[in-house]
mmCIF file of C-alpha atoms in Angstrom:
data_model
loop_
_atom_site.group_PDB
_atom_site.id
_atom_site.type_symbol
_atom_site.label_atom_id
_atom_site.label_comp_id
_atom_site.label_asym_id
_atom_site.label_seq_id
_atom_site.Cartn_x
_atom_site.Cartn_y
_atom_site.Cartn_z
ATOM 1 C CA MET A 57 39.398 189.458 -69.608
ATOM 2 C CA THR A 58 41.095 188.933 -66.259
ATOM 3 C CA PRO A 59 44.683 187.652 -66.165
ATOM 4 C CA VAL A 60 43.453 184.283 -64.887
ATOM 5 C CA ASP A 61 40.995 183.980 -67.788
ATOM 6 C CA LEU A 62 43.799 184.806 -70.196
ATOM 7 C CA ALA A 63 45.996 182.155 -68.610
ATOM 8 C CA LYS A 64 43.135 179.666 -68.948
ATOM 9 C CA LYS A 65 43.027 180.352 -72.660
ATOM 10 C CA LEU A 66 46.527 178.960 -72.964
ATOM 11 C CA ARG A 67 45.524 175.684 -71.366
ATOM 12 C CA ARG A 68 45.700 172.848 -73.854
ATOM 13 C CA ASP A 69 44.465 169.337 -73.477
ATOM 14 C CA ALA A 70 47.423 167.056 -73.557
ATOM 15 C CA ALA A 71 46.737 163.903 -75.497
ATOM 16 C CA PHE A 72 48.844 160.875 -74.609
ATOM 17 C CA GLU A 73 48.914 157.380 -76.009
ATOM 18 C CA PRO A 74 47.068 154.907 -73.780
ATOM 19 C CA ALA A 75 50.172 152.704 -73.950
ATOM 20 C CA ALA A 76 52.086 155.393 -72.043
ATOM 21 C CA LEU A 77 49.987 154.614 -68.975
ATOM 22 C CA ASP A 78 50.740 150.902 -69.221
ATOM 23 C CA ARG A 79 54.438 151.501 -69.699
ATOM 24 C CA GLY A 80 54.449 153.730 -66.624
ATOM 25 C CA LYS A 81 52.619 151.125 -64.570
ATOM 26 C CA GLU A 82 55.027 148.420 -65.573
ATOM 27 C CA ALA A 83 58.069 150.530 -64.696
ATOM 28 C CA LEU A 84 56.568 151.538 -61.348
ATOM 29 C CA MET A 85 55.693 147.981 -60.371
ATOM 30 C CA ALA A 86 59.187 146.798 -61.303
ATOM 31 C CA ALA A 87 60.716 149.513 -59.107
ATOM 32 C CA ILE A 88 58.347 148.648 -56.260
ATOM 33 C CA ARG A 89 59.116 144.943 -56.463
ATOM 34 C CA GLN A 90 62.824 145.617 -56.480
ATOM 35 C CA GLU A 91 62.611 147.816 -53.419
ATOM 36 C CA ALA A 92 60.316 145.375 -51.640
ATOM 37 C CA GLU A 93 62.836 142.671 -52.300
ATOM 38 C CA LEU A 94 65.693 144.750 -50.901
ATOM 39 C CA THR A 95 63.813 145.571 -47.717
ATOM 40 C CA ARG A 96 63.021 141.980 -46.885
ATOM 41 C CA ARG A 97 66.605 140.913 -47.500
ATOM 42 C CA PRO A 98 68.208 139.499 -44.328
ATOM 43 C CA THR A 99 70.914 141.414 -42.521
ATOM 44 C CA ILE A 100 73.496 138.651 -42.888
ATOM 45 C CA ILE A 101 74.198 137.130 -46.296
ATOM 46 C CA PRO A 102 76.779 134.322 -46.609
ATOM 47 C CA GLN A 103 78.848 134.658 -49.773
ATOM 48 C CA LEU A 104 80.036 131.422 -51.380
ATOM 49 C CA PRO A 105 82.841 131.341 -53.928
ATOM 50 C CA TYR A 106 82.520 129.177 -57.050
ATOM 51 C CA ALA A 107 84.741 128.679 -60.087
ATOM 52 C CA ASP A 108 81.673 128.287 -62.319
ATOM 53 C CA ILE A 109 78.890 130.533 -61.093
ATOM 54 C CA ARG A 110 76.429 129.689 -63.846
ATOM 55 C CA ALA A 111 76.749 125.960 -63.161
ATOM 56 C CA ALA A 112 76.480 126.538 -59.415
ATOM 57 C CA VAL A 113 73.260 128.551 -59.691
ATOM 58 C CA SER A 114 71.761 126.023 -62.041
ATOM 59 C CA PHE A 115 72.607 123.160 -59.660
ATOM 60 C CA LEU A 116 71.310 124.933 -56.561
ATOM 61 C CA GLU A 117 68.037 125.618 -58.345
ATOM 62 C CA ARG A 118 67.674 122.159 -59.799
ATOM 63 C CA ALA A 119 68.840 120.003 -56.912
ATOM 64 C CA PHE A 120 68.025 122.014 -53.794
ATOM 65 C CA GLY A 121 65.079 124.150 -54.914
ATOM 66 C CA PHE A 122 66.846 127.502 -54.552
ATOM 67 C CA GLN A 123 65.727 130.353 -56.706
ATOM 68 C CA GLU A 124 67.920 132.958 -58.305
ATOM 69 C CA ILE A 125 67.022 136.626 -57.776
ATOM 70 C CA ARG A 126 67.573 137.651 -61.382
ATOM 71 C CA SER A 127 67.614 141.403 -60.724
ATOM 72 C CA SER A 128 70.786 140.960 -58.633
ATOM 73 C CA ARG A 129 72.836 139.331 -61.361
ATOM 74 C CA MET A 130 76.190 140.874 -62.240
ATOM 75 C CA GLU A 131 77.118 139.908 -65.735
ATOM 76 C CA GLY A 132 80.131 141.048 -67.728
ATOM 77 C CA ALA A 133 79.852 142.368 -71.270
ATOM 78 C CA ASP A 134 81.372 139.070 -72.364
ATOM 79 C CA GLY A 135 78.411 137.176 -70.867
ATOM 80 C CA VAL A 136 80.438 135.852 -67.933
ATOM 81 C CA LEU A 137 78.460 135.741 -64.708
ATOM 82 C CA HIS A 138 80.441 137.398 -61.899
ATOM 83 C CA TYR A 139 77.873 137.268 -59.153
ATOM 84 C CA ALA A 140 74.378 135.997 -58.418
ATOM 85 C CA LEU A 141 72.007 135.823 -55.464
ATOM 86 C CA VAL A 142 69.844 132.835 -54.703
ATOM 87 C CA GLU A 143 67.078 132.636 -52.159
ATOM 88 C CA PHE A 144 65.381 129.885 -50.233
ATOM 89 C CA GLY A 145 62.555 130.747 -47.886
ATOM 90 C CA ASP A 146 63.652 133.927 -46.156
ATOM 91 C CA GLY A 147 67.333 133.142 -46.622
ATOM 92 C CA VAL A 148 69.624 134.598 -49.264
ATOM 93 C CA ILE A 149 73.059 133.443 -50.336
ATOM 94 C CA GLY A 150 75.518 135.188 -52.621
ATOM 95 C CA ILE A 151 77.262 133.177 -55.304
ATOM 96 C CA GLY A 152 80.568 134.892 -56.023
ATOM 97 C CA THR A 153 83.691 134.428 -58.049
ATOM 98 C CA GLN A 154 86.297 132.036 -56.716
ATOM 99 C CA GLY A 155 89.302 133.998 -55.455
ATOM 100 C CA ALA A 156 87.444 137.299 -55.068
ATOM 101 C CA HIS A 157 87.351 138.809 -51.545
ATOM 102 C CA GLY A 158 89.873 136.202 -50.461
ATOM 103 C CA ALA A 159 87.278 133.423 -50.611
ATOM 104 C CA VAL A 160 88.220 130.111 -52.206
ATOM 105 C CA SER A 161 86.048 127.368 -53.639
ATOM 106 C CA PRO A 162 86.607 124.012 -51.868
ATOM 107 C CA GLN A 163 87.259 122.629 -55.325
ATOM 108 C CA SER A 164 90.558 124.481 -55.577
ATOM 109 C CA GLY A 165 91.249 124.954 -51.878
ATOM 110 C CA GLY A 166 90.841 121.286 -51.091
ATOM 111 C CA ILE A 167 89.186 122.182 -47.817
ATOM 112 C CA GLU A 168 85.707 122.981 -46.544
ATOM 113 C CA SER A 169 85.989 125.755 -44.017
ATOM 114 C CA GLN A 170 82.268 125.882 -43.302
ATOM 115 C CA TYR A 171 78.939 124.266 -44.037
ATOM 116 C CA LEU A 172 75.494 125.758 -44.464
ATOM 117 C CA SER A 173 72.438 124.646 -42.554
ATOM 118 C CA VAL A 174 69.101 124.969 -44.308
ATOM 119 C CA ALA A 175 65.771 124.364 -42.588
ATOM 120 C CA VAL A 176 63.201 122.387 -44.560
ATOM 121 C CA ALA A 177 59.801 120.984 -43.633
ATOM 122 C CA ASP A 178 60.242 117.586 -45.282
ATOM 123 C CA VAL A 179 63.832 116.313 -45.142
ATOM 124 C CA GLU A 180 63.107 112.988 -46.792
ATOM 125 C CA ALA A 181 61.404 114.556 -49.827
ATOM 126 C CA HIS A 182 64.183 117.111 -50.171
ATOM 127 C CA TYR A 183 66.785 114.352 -49.954
ATOM 128 C CA ARG A 184 65.155 112.271 -52.687
ATOM 129 C CA HIS A 185 64.837 115.275 -54.937
ATOM 130 C CA ALA A 186 68.492 116.267 -54.505
ATOM 131 C CA LEU A 187 69.641 112.685 -55.019
ATOM 132 C CA ALA A 188 67.666 112.397 -58.271
ATOM 133 C CA ALA A 189 69.183 115.677 -59.461
ATOM 134 C CA GLY A 190 72.692 114.251 -59.013
ATOM 135 C CA ALA A 191 73.773 115.775 -55.698
ATOM 136 C CA ARG A 192 76.606 113.943 -53.950
ATOM 137 C CA ILE A 193 75.217 112.752 -50.639
ATOM 138 C CA ALA A 194 77.728 113.137 -47.814
ATOM 139 C CA ARG A 195 75.445 111.811 -45.098
ATOM 140 C CA GLU A 196 72.114 110.051 -45.492
ATOM 141 C CA PRO A 197 69.064 111.008 -43.424
ATOM 142 C CA ARG A 198 69.340 107.768 -41.464
ATOM 143 C CA GLY A 199 70.325 106.620 -37.991
ATOM 144 C CA PRO A 200 70.121 108.789 -34.902
ATOM 145 C CA ASP A 201 70.308 111.986 -36.999
ATOM 146 C CA ALA A 202 67.574 110.925 -39.421
ATOM 147 C CA ARG A 203 65.946 114.326 -39.490
ATOM 148 C CA ALA A 204 68.845 115.820 -41.438
ATOM 149 C CA TYR A 205 71.069 114.957 -44.372
ATOM 150 C CA GLU A 206 74.163 116.462 -45.923
ATOM 151 C CA ALA A 207 75.042 116.929 -49.566
ATOM 152 C CA LEU A 208 77.951 118.357 -51.519
ATOM 153 C CA ASP A 209 77.387 120.639 -54.474
ATOM 154 C CA PRO A 210 79.514 120.303 -57.634
ATOM 155 C CA GLU A 211 82.379 122.335 -56.160
ATOM 156 C CA GLY A 212 82.313 120.678 -52.770
ATOM 157 C CA HIS A 213 80.436 123.166 -50.587
ATOM 158 C CA ARG A 214 78.648 121.203 -47.905
ATOM 159 C CA TRP A 215 74.951 121.721 -47.313
ATOM 160 C CA ARG A 216 73.066 120.363 -44.361
ATOM 161 C CA PHE A 217 69.282 120.160 -44.677
ATOM 162 C CA VAL A 218 67.556 119.986 -41.338
ATOM 163 C CA HIS A 219 63.967 119.285 -40.441
ATOM 164 C CA GLN A 220 62.106 122.189 -38.979
ATOM 165 C CA ARG A 221 58.392 121.785 -38.590
ATOM 166 C CA LEU A 222 57.530 125.456 -38.841
ATOM 167 C CA ARG A 223 59.353 126.000 -42.135
ATOM 168 C CA GLU A 224 56.899 126.086 -44.941
ATOM 169 C CA VAL A 225 59.432 126.197 -47.720
ATOM 170 C CA PRO A 226 58.023 123.963 -50.417
ATOM 171 C CA THR A 227 60.290 121.328 -51.851
ATOM 172 C CA LYS A 228 60.307 121.692 -55.592
ATOM 173 C CA ALA A 229 58.724 118.619 -57.140
ATOM 174 C CA MET B 226 37.748 174.761 -75.714
ATOM 175 C CA PRO B 227 37.577 171.002 -75.115
ATOM 176 C CA ARG B 228 38.174 169.893 -71.564
ATOM 177 C CA GLU B 229 38.470 166.566 -69.901
ATOM 178 C CA PRO B 230 36.278 166.016 -66.867
ATOM 179 C CA ASP B 231 37.458 167.511 -63.627
ATOM 180 C CA PRO B 232 39.833 165.364 -61.621
ATOM 181 C CA ALA B 233 36.951 164.689 -59.232
ATOM 182 C CA ILE B 234 39.080 164.743 -56.140
ATOM 183 C CA GLY B 235 37.619 162.466 -53.513
ATOM 184 C CA LYS B 236 34.862 161.282 -55.810
ATOM 185 C CA ASN B 237 36.934 159.038 -57.979
ATOM 186 C CA ARG B 238 36.082 155.748 -56.386
ATOM 187 C CA ALA B 239 33.118 153.489 -56.203
ATOM 188 C CA MET B 240 31.236 153.160 -52.946
ATOM 189 C CA GLY B 241 32.916 150.765 -50.582
ATOM 190 C CA SER B 242 36.337 150.745 -52.220
ATOM 191 C CA PRO B 243 39.211 151.824 -49.972
ATOM 192 C CA SER B 244 40.254 155.474 -49.873
ATOM 193 C CA ASP B 245 43.664 156.533 -51.148
ATOM 194 C CA ALA B 246 44.770 156.951 -47.546
ATOM 195 C CA GLU B 247 43.767 153.360 -46.776
ATOM 196 C CA VAL B 248 45.498 152.046 -49.892
ATOM 197 C CA ILE B 249 48.704 153.920 -49.056
ATOM 198 C CA GLY B 250 48.502 152.644 -45.489
ATOM 199 C CA ARG B 251 48.198 149.111 -46.777
ATOM 200 C CA SER B 252 51.125 149.640 -49.166
ATOM 201 C CA LEU B 253 53.462 150.111 -46.185
ATOM 202 C CA GLY B 254 53.237 146.389 -45.505
ATOM 203 C CA ASP B 255 52.291 145.314 -49.018
ATOM 204 C CA PRO B 256 54.235 147.619 -51.357
ATOM 205 C CA GLU B 257 52.562 146.385 -54.533
ATOM 206 C CA ALA B 258 49.224 147.733 -53.294
ATOM 207 C CA PHE B 259 50.601 151.136 -54.288
ATOM 208 C CA GLY B 260 49.865 150.198 -57.902
ATOM 209 C CA LEU B 261 46.227 151.085 -57.216
ATOM 210 C CA ILE B 262 47.217 154.710 -56.545
ATOM 211 C CA TYR B 263 48.781 154.754 -60.007
ATOM 212 C CA ASP B 264 45.667 153.224 -61.565
ATOM 213 C CA ARG B 265 43.512 155.895 -59.977
ATOM 214 C CA HIS B 266 45.541 159.009 -60.709
ATOM 215 C CA ALA B 267 48.179 158.432 -63.373
ATOM 216 C CA ALA B 268 45.977 159.595 -66.267
ATOM 217 C CA THR B 269 45.112 162.876 -64.516
ATOM 218 C CA LEU B 270 48.762 163.539 -63.702
ATOM 219 C CA LEU B 271 49.944 162.563 -67.149
ATOM 220 C CA ARG B 272 47.555 165.195 -68.566
ATOM 221 C CA PHE B 273 48.716 167.736 -66.009
ATOM 222 C CA LEU B 274 52.365 167.190 -66.884
ATOM 223 C CA GLY B 275 51.570 166.942 -70.603
ATOM 224 C CA ARG B 276 49.979 170.390 -70.562
ATOM 225 C CA ARG B 277 53.123 171.799 -69.061
ATOM 226 C CA VAL B 278 55.921 170.027 -70.905
ATOM 227 C CA GLY B 279 54.355 168.018 -73.743
ATOM 228 C CA ALA B 280 53.341 164.364 -73.862
ATOM 229 C CA LYS B 281 56.801 162.971 -74.510
ATOM 230 C CA VAL B 282 58.579 164.578 -71.559
ATOM 231 C CA ALA B 283 55.471 164.034 -69.410
ATOM 232 C CA GLU B 284 55.760 160.288 -69.732
ATOM 233 C CA GLY B 285 59.203 160.329 -68.146
ATOM 234 C CA LEU B 286 58.149 162.797 -65.477
ATOM 235 C CA VAL B 287 55.073 160.838 -64.433
ATOM 236 C CA GLY B 288 57.355 157.864 -63.824
ATOM 237 C CA GLU B 289 59.616 160.008 -61.665
ATOM 238 C CA LEU B 290 56.584 161.419 -59.857
ATOM 239 C CA PHE B 291 55.216 158.016 -58.865
ATOM 240 C CA ARG B 292 58.587 156.664 -57.814
ATOM 241 C CA ILE B 293 59.053 159.659 -55.523
ATOM 242 C CA ALA B 294 55.505 159.225 -54.228
ATOM 243 C CA PHE B 295 56.179 155.560 -53.507
ATOM 244 C CA GLU B 296 59.353 156.381 -51.603
ATOM 245 C CA ARG B 297 57.578 159.063 -49.593
ATOM 246 C CA ARG B 298 54.380 157.152 -48.958
ATOM 247 C CA LYS B 299 55.249 156.814 -45.259
ATOM 248 C CA ILE B 300 54.846 160.543 -44.797
ATOM 249 C CA PHE B 301 51.523 160.837 -46.651
ATOM 250 C CA ASP B 302 49.047 162.576 -44.365
ATOM 251 C CA ALA B 303 46.516 159.803 -43.743
ATOM 252 C CA SER B 304 43.842 162.313 -42.716
ATOM 253 C CA ARG B 305 43.546 163.270 -46.379
ATOM 254 C CA GLU B 306 41.024 161.234 -48.265
ATOM 255 C CA SER B 307 42.492 161.688 -51.745
ATOM 256 C CA ALA B 308 46.147 161.448 -52.663
ATOM 257 C CA LEU B 309 45.664 163.590 -55.759
ATOM 258 C CA PRO B 310 46.605 167.001 -54.312
ATOM 259 C CA TRP B 311 49.696 165.409 -52.749
ATOM 260 C CA LEU B 312 50.608 163.872 -56.102
ATOM 261 C CA TYR B 313 50.100 167.251 -57.815
ATOM 262 C CA GLY B 314 52.535 168.707 -55.305
ATOM 263 C CA ILE B 315 55.191 166.125 -56.122
ATOM 264 C CA GLY B 316 54.493 166.739 -59.813
ATOM 265 C CA SER B 317 55.018 170.467 -59.311
ATOM 266 C CA ASN B 318 58.430 169.829 -57.805
ATOM 267 C CA VAL B 319 59.357 167.481 -60.633
ATOM 268 C CA LEU B 320 58.272 170.186 -63.094
ATOM 269 C CA LEU B 321 60.535 172.779 -61.530
ATOM 270 C CA LYS B 322 63.482 170.785 -62.775
ATOM 271 C CA HIS B 323 62.110 171.072 -66.279
ATOM 272 C CA ARG B 324 61.502 174.782 -66.570
ATOM 273 C CA ARG B 325 62.938 175.106 -70.079
ATOM 274 C CA ALA B 326 60.652 172.523 -71.629
ATOM 275 C CA GLU B 327 57.762 174.294 -69.998
ATOM 276 C CA ALA B 328 58.614 177.697 -71.449
ATOM 277 C CA ARG B 329 58.722 176.173 -74.953
ATOM 278 C CA ARG B 330 55.372 174.548 -74.345
ATOM 279 C CA LEU B 331 53.778 177.780 -73.180
ATOM 280 C CA HIS B 332 54.850 179.487 -76.372
ATOM 281 C CA ALA B 333 53.531 176.645 -78.508
ATOM 282 C CA ASN B 334 50.214 176.912 -76.660
ATOM 283 C CA ALA B 335 50.194 180.654 -77.241
ATOM 284 C CA ARG B 336 50.602 180.154 -80.988
ATOM 285 C CA MET B 337 47.757 177.663 -80.965
ATOM 286 C CA ALA B 338 45.516 179.845 -78.855
ATOM 287 C CA GLY B 339 46.191 182.755 -81.178
ATOM 288 C CA GLY B 340 45.284 180.629 -84.175
ATOM 289 C CA LEU B 341 42.127 179.288 -82.580
ATOM 290 C CA GLU B 342 40.926 182.736 -81.574
ATOM 291 C CA ALA B 343 41.578 183.938 -85.102
ATOM 292 C CA ALA B 344 39.488 181.125 -86.562
ATOM 293 C CA ASP B 345 36.751 181.712 -83.993
ATOM 294 C CA ARG B 346 36.297 185.335 -84.612
ATOM 295 C CA ARG B 347 37.142 185.665 -88.295
ATOM 296 C CA ALA B 348 37.493 189.335 -87.720
ATOM 297 C CA GLY B 349 40.732 190.962 -88.754
ATOM 298 C CA ALA B 350 41.276 193.190 -85.787
ATOM 299 C CA ALA B 351 40.283 190.576 -83.191
ATOM 300 C CA ALA B 352 42.437 187.892 -84.817
ATOM 301 C CA LEU B 353 45.437 190.157 -84.830
ATOM 302 C CA ASP B 354 44.708 191.030 -81.248
ATOM 303 C CA ALA B 355 44.698 187.341 -80.212
ATOM 304 C CA ARG B 356 47.877 186.555 -82.077
ATOM 305 C CA VAL B 357 49.670 189.409 -80.432
ATOM 306 C CA LEU B 358 48.091 188.918 -77.043
ATOM 307 C CA PHE B 359 48.647 185.208 -76.381
ATOM 308 C CA PRO B 360 52.397 185.203 -76.930
ATOM 309 C CA ARG B 361 52.468 188.011 -74.396
ATOM 310 C CA VAL B 362 50.428 185.964 -71.949
ATOM 311 C CA ALA B 363 52.834 183.063 -72.461
ATOM 312 C CA GLU B 364 55.756 185.391 -71.918
ATOM 313 C CA ALA B 365 54.152 186.779 -68.805
ATOM 314 C CA LEU B 366 53.390 183.307 -67.392
ATOM 315 C CA ALA B 367 56.906 182.120 -68.126
ATOM 316 C CA SER B 368 58.387 185.129 -66.385
ATOM 317 C CA LEU B 369 56.389 184.692 -63.170
ATOM 318 C CA PRO B 370 58.385 183.508 -60.168
ATOM 319 C CA ASP B 371 58.206 179.688 -59.986
ATOM 320 C CA ASP B 372 56.039 179.586 -56.877
ATOM 321 C CA GLU B 373 53.485 182.045 -58.262
ATOM 322 C CA ARG B 374 53.260 180.339 -61.655
ATOM 323 C CA GLU B 375 52.818 176.949 -60.034
ATOM 324 C CA THR B 376 50.062 178.218 -57.775
ATOM 325 C CA LEU B 377 48.310 180.003 -60.617
ATOM 326 C CA LEU B 378 48.428 177.057 -63.009
ATOM 327 C CA LEU B 379 47.241 174.522 -60.434
ATOM 328 C CA PHE B 380 44.313 176.848 -59.850
ATOM 329 C CA ALA B 381 43.589 177.981 -63.428
ATOM 330 C CA TRP B 382 44.548 174.914 -65.470
ATOM 331 C CA GLU B 383 44.025 172.014 -63.075
ATOM 332 C CA GLU B 384 41.076 173.700 -61.386
ATOM 333 C CA LEU B 385 42.137 172.683 -57.904
ATOM 334 C CA SER B 386 40.360 174.474 -55.072
ATOM 335 C CA TYR B 387 42.343 176.800 -52.794
ATOM 336 C CA GLN B 388 42.282 174.021 -50.216
ATOM 337 C CA HIS B 389 43.736 171.467 -52.617
ATOM 338 C CA VAL B 390 46.368 173.866 -53.962
ATOM 339 C CA ALA B 391 47.345 174.419 -50.333
ATOM 340 C CA GLU B 392 47.620 170.663 -49.772
ATOM 341 C CA ALA B 393 49.584 170.176 -52.975
ATOM 342 C CA LEU B 394 52.131 172.877 -52.218
ATOM 343 C CA GLU B 395 52.079 172.288 -48.466
ATOM 344 C CA LEU B 396 51.188 175.875 -47.741
ATOM 345 C CA PRO B 397 48.669 177.551 -45.471
ATOM 346 C CA ILE B 398 45.565 178.477 -47.457
ATOM 347 C CA GLY B 399 46.227 182.170 -46.750
ATOM 348 C CA THR B 400 49.574 181.902 -48.517
ATOM 349 C CA VAL B 401 47.871 180.352 -51.532
ATOM 350 C CA ARG B 402 45.450 183.282 -51.668
ATOM 351 C CA SER B 403 48.176 185.884 -51.404
ATOM 352 C CA ARG B 404 50.326 184.121 -53.996
ATOM 353 C CA LEU B 405 47.425 183.998 -56.392
ATOM 354 C CA SER B 406 46.672 187.652 -55.975
ATOM 355 C CA ARG B 407 50.357 188.513 -56.423
ATOM 356 C CA ALA B 408 50.397 186.409 -59.603
ATOM 357 C CA ARG B 409 47.262 188.166 -60.858
ATOM 358 C CA ALA B 410 48.707 191.586 -60.172
ATOM 359 C CA ARG B 411 51.999 190.710 -61.809
ATOM 360 C CA LEU B 412 50.267 189.342 -64.911
ATOM 361 C CA ARG B 413 48.113 192.445 -65.166
ATOM 362 C CA GLU B 414 51.215 194.560 -64.949
ATOM 363 C CA LEU B 415 53.115 192.479 -67.491
ATOM 364 C CA LEU B 416 50.201 192.470 -69.918
ATOM 365 C CA GLU B 417 49.402 196.148 -69.620
ATOM 366 C CA PRO B 418 52.667 197.973 -69.196
ATOM 367 C CA LYS B 419 52.549 201.495 -67.779
ATOM 368 C CA GLY B 420 48.915 201.030 -66.844
ATOM 369 C CA LYS B 421 47.700 201.480 -70.417
ATOM 370 C CA ARG B 422 44.946 199.351 -71.870
ATOM 371 C CA ARG B 423 46.430 196.829 -74.242
ATOM 372 C CA ASP B 424 44.223 197.737 -77.249
ATOM 373 C CA ARG B 425 45.493 201.291 -77.044
ATOM 374 C CA SER B 426 49.079 200.465 -76.296
ATOM 375 C CA ARG B 427 49.714 199.057 -79.753
#
């Protein structure tokens, strides 16, 4: 027998459970989705401070139609949420802890140092949805600036929703 | 000895379905398309890794293999129809990090091969011969330099052609040939020390 034939004799068929393939696929797809998500993340991400991050995320989802990126959550062992990311269309905003990185929630600072402009296709529909969800309306979509409205979230951050025809971000019904 | 069908490089798709190269190209813009590469080749690679390190370790390694492949998909040579040799190459590198598990596996295989030969032949002398011989083959394989063992096993166990071994290890085909012949010579030497025939050396 040649050395190669001898080596072939030591070859064994390796049985594996079929479930191993499925587990591998699932893990791969999760890794791919995570990377895909990172690569389409915008280069500038505003970070907003909140005293109650969980409540803020829940409100932004419910009232404004934002969506949390769950894989980016930073949660303490005690279950306290320290950081979250929410997205809307191709925009992403960080929801951080009040006082961290020198940023203060308007709720405790008593001042709004900025506002955020969000482009939506249907301002009126977005407005009605936010109103029904309990958003404080700071400026109605009426008068000469009828194609925009402004709302305050529970901690007083100001959001301005502006009509932009080309935005295809669906308003959550 | 039971064998699964050959990997069927380049023949593993129905007529009209996109080639691996096309799928990988598409996955640059649509990353999730890469899942199809897994569907096509994961079973073959899981068997390949399983033969070398056992099913349990192989499951972890195949995950590592595909994550590396996904990250490197931009540099996949699109002129190659099948991604399988390329994936074997990544698998070989992943295996190098797990040399110890592989040596254990080789010895387990040697025990099994010895036992099987014994049952096959039912002849005292031949059975003894097999039981003594296969551990020595395992020893010899384990003591080959990494690059020679990898080349030999891709050729002998995975039955890749010279061309596909060359693609997997990113070597000129001439280097594959010379590595294989070095591995053969070294095995011969290790199995038959001092040039004696093994049945007389005992």
